Coordinates of C-alpha atoms in Angstrom, one line a residue:
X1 CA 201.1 86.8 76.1
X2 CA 200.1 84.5 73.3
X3 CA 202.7 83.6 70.5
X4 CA 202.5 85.6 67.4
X5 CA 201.5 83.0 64.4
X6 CA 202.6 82.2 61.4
X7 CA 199.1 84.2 59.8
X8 CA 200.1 87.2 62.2
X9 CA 203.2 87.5 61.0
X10 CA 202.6 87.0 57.0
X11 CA 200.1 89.4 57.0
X12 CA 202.1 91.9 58.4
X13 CA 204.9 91.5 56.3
X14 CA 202.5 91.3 53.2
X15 CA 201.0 95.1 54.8
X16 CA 204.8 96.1 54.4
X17 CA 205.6 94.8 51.3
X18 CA 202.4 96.6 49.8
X19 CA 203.3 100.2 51.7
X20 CA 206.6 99.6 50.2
X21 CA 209.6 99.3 52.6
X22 CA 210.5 95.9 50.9
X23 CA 209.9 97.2 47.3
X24 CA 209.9 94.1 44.3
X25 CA 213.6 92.5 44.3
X26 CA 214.1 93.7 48.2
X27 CA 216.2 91.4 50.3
X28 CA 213.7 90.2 53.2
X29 CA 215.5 90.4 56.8
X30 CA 217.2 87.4 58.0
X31 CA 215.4 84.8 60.0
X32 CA 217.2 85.9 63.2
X33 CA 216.0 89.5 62.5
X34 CA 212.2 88.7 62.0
X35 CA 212.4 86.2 64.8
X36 CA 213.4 89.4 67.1
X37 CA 211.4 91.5 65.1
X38 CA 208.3 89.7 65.8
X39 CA 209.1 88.2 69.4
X40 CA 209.2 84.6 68.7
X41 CA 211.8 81.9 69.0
X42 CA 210.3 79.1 66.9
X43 CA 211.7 79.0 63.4
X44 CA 208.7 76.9 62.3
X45 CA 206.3 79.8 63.0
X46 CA 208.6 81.6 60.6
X47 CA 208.9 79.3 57.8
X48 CA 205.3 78.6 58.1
X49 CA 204.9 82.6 57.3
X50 CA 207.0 82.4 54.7
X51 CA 205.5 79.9 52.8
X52 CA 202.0 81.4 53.1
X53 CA 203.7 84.4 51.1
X54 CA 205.5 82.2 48.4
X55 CA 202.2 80.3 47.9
X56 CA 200.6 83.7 47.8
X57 CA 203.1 84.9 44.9
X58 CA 204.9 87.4 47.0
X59 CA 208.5 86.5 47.8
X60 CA 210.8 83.8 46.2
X61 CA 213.1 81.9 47.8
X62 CA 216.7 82.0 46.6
X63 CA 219.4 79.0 47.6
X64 CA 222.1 80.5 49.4
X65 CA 221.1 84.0 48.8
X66 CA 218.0 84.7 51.1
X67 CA 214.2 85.5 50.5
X68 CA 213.3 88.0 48.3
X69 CA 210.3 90.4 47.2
X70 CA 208.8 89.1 43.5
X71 CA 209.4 91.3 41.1
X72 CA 206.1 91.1 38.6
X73 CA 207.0 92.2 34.4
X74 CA 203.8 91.9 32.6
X75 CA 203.2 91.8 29.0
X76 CA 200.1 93.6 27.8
X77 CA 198.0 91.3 25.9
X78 CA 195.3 93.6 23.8
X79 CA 192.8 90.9 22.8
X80 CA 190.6 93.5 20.8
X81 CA 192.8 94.9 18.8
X82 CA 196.1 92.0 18.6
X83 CA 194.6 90.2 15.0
X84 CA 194.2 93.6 13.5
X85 CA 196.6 93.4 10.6
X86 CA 195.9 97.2 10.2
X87 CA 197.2 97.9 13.9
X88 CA 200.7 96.0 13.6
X89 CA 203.6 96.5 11.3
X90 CA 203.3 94.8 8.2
X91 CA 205.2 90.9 8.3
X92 CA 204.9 90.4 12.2
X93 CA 202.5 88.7 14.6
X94 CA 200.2 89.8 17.2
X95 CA 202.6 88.4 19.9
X96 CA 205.6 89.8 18.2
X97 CA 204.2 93.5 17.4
X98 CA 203.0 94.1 21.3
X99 CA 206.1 92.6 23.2
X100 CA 208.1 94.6 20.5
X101 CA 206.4 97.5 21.0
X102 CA 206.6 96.8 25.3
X103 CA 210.1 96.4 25.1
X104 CA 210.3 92.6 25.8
X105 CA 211.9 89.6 23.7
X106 CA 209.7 87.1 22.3
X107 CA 210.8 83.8 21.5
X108 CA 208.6 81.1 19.5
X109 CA 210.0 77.4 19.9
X110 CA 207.7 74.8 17.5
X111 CA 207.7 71.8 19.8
X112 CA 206.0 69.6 17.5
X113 CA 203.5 69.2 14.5
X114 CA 201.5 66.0 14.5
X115 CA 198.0 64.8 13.1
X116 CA 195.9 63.1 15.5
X117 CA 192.4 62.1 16.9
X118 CA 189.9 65.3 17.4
X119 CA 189.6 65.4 21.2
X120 CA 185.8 66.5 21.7
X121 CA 186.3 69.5 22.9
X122 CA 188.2 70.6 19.5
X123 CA 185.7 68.4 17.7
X124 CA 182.9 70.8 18.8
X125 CA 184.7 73.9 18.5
X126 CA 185.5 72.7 14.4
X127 CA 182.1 71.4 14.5
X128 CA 183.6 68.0 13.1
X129 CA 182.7 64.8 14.2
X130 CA 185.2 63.6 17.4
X131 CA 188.3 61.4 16.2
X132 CA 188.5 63.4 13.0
X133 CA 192.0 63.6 12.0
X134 CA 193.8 67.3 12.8
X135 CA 196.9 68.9 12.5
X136 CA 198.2 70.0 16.0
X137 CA 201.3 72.3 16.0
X138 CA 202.5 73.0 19.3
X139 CA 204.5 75.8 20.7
X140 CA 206.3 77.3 23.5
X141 CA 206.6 80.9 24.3
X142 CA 209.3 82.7 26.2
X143 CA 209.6 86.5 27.3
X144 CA 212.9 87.8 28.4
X145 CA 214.3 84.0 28.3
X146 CA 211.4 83.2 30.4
X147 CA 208.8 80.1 29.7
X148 CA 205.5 82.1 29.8
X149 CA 203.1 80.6 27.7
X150 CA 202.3 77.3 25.5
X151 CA 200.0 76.9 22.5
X152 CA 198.5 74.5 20.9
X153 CA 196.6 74.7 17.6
X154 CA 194.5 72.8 16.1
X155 CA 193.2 72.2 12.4
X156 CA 191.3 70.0 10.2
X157 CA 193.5 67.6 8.6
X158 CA 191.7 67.9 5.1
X159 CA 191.9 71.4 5.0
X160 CA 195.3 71.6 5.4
X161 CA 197.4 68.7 4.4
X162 CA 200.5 69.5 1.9
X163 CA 200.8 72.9 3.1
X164 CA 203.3 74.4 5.1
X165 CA 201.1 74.3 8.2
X166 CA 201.2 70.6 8.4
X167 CA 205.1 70.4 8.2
X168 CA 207.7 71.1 11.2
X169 CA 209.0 74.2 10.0
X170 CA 208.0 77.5 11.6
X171 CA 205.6 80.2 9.6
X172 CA 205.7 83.9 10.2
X173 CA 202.1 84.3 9.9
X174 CA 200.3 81.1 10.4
X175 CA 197.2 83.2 9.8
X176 CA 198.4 84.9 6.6
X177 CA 199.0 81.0 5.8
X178 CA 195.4 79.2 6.7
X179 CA 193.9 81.9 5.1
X180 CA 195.8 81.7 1.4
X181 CA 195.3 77.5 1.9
X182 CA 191.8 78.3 2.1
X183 CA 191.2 80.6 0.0
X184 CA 189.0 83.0 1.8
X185 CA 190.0 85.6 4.9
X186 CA 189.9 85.1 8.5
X187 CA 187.3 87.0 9.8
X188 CA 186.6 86.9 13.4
X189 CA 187.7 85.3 16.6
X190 CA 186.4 84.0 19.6
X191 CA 188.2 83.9 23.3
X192 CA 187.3 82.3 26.2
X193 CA 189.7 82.2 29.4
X194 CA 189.6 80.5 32.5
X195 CA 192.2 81.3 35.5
X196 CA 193.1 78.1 37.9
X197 CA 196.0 76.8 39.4
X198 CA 198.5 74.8 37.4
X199 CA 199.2 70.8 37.1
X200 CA 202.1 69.6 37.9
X201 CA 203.2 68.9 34.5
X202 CA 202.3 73.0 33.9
X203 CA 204.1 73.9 36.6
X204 CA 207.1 72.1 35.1
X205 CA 206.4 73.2 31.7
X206 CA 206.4 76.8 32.2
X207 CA 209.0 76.6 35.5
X208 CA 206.2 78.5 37.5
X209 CA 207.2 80.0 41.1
X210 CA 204.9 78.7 43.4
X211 CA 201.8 79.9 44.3
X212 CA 201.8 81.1 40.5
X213 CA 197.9 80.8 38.8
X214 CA 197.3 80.1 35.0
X215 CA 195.0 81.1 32.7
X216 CA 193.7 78.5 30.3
X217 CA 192.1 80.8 26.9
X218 CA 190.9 78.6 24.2
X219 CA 190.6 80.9 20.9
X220 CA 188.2 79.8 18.0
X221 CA 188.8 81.8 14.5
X222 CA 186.2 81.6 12.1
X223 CA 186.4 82.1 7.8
X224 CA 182.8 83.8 7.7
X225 CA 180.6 80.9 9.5
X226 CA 182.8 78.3 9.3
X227 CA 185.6 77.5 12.7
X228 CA 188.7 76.5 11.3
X229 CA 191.5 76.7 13.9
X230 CA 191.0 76.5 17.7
X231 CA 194.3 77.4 19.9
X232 CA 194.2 76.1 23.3
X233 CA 197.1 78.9 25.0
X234 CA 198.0 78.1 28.5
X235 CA 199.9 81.4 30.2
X236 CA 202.0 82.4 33.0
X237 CA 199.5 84.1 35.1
X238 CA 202.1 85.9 36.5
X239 CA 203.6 87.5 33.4
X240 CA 200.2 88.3 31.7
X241 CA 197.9 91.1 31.4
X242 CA 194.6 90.5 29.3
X243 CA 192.8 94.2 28.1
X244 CA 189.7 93.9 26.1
X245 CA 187.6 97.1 24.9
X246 CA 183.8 96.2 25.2
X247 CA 181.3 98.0 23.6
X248 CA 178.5 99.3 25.1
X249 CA 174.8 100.9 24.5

């Protein structure tokens, strides 16, 4: 009789894991269990199994403790309704009114504000010629203590020099802010995401468990016709949900 293989046996412990008998947070059995479980002697085959599940975002490996079942949390991320000021308690964020509201901690950590260059890709989402000085401030998101997503926003450094938005200091509604400096509301926004596997400086940045995806959005909000701030958000694929209501005729 041929050797079970490593395939054989993560599949089968992926159909388990999915019917339930190792539920998120289970212990796995020890190696000499699922080597006499599945009638093999080569502890290769097994590690070979097992990372074919950690790559596929199943279990996670704990030093000294054993392998155990991944246990997803995911916040709820309502991209139709989130820059509704009407739909959020006056004073708060998008971010901070839906993880409120789902029970998670948010934390906001301003990494840095700098002017710089216009990559081109900003460049044609401001519709300004590339190299055109901006304003970047960039931050880093946690949930529950957890890295789990970075942004980066972009602005046009004329527009917004001398105001708070240009300084290192944190603002509870950058929004609330661009739109008083400019002196006309936001009015609409743009999203376009794009799931792919992480760098290695992403992996490192948002501590992601491997076989863990990202998804790369890059938001454009408009003042009437006119772009004037693109946020380039990079999120733990594994902590997100996305829900958009699309109309229809």
């Amino acid at each position: 009789m041929a050797e079970v293989s490593a395939r054989q046996i993560a599949e089968d412990l992926r159909r388990r894991i999915e019917a339930g008998e190792f539920p998120p947070d289970a212990r796995l059995p020890s190696e000499t269990q699922l080597m006499a479980q599945y009638g093999t002697k080569s502890k290769n085959i097994l590690k070979d199994a097992r990372k074919l599940l950690e790559v596929a975002g199943l279990i996670v490996s704990k030093h000294g403790q054993g392998v155990f079942v991944r246990r997803f949390k995911r916040y709820l991320r309502n991209g139709t309704k989130r820059h509704l000021s009407s739909q959020r308690p006056a004073g708060t964020s998008p971010t901070q009114a839906e993880t409120e509201s789902q029970g998670i901690q948010r934390g906001r950590n301003l990494l840095a504000v700098e002017t710089l260059p216009a990559p081109a890709d900003i460049a044609e989402h401001l519709r300004v010629e590339a190299g055109t000085l901006l304003v970047c401030r960039q931050h880093l998101i946690t949930l529950d203590g957890d890295p789990a997503q970075t942004a980066d926003s972009f602005f046009v450094a004329d527009q917004v020099q001398g105001s708070r938005i240009a300084r290192m200091e944190e603002i509870p509604s950058v929004h609330a802010e661009l739109a008083a400096v400019l002196g006309t509301p936001l009015t609409h926004a743009q999203e376009v995401l794009v799931a792919r596997m992480p760098t290695p400086a992403e992996k490192e940045a948002l501590a992601l468990l491997p076989g863990t995806p990202v998804v790369e959005l890059t938001r454009v909000i408009h003042a009437g016709d006119q772009p004037v701030e693109v946020t380039k958000f990079l999120f733990d694929g594994s902590w997100h949900r996305f829900v958009y209501d699309v109309p229809m005729d």
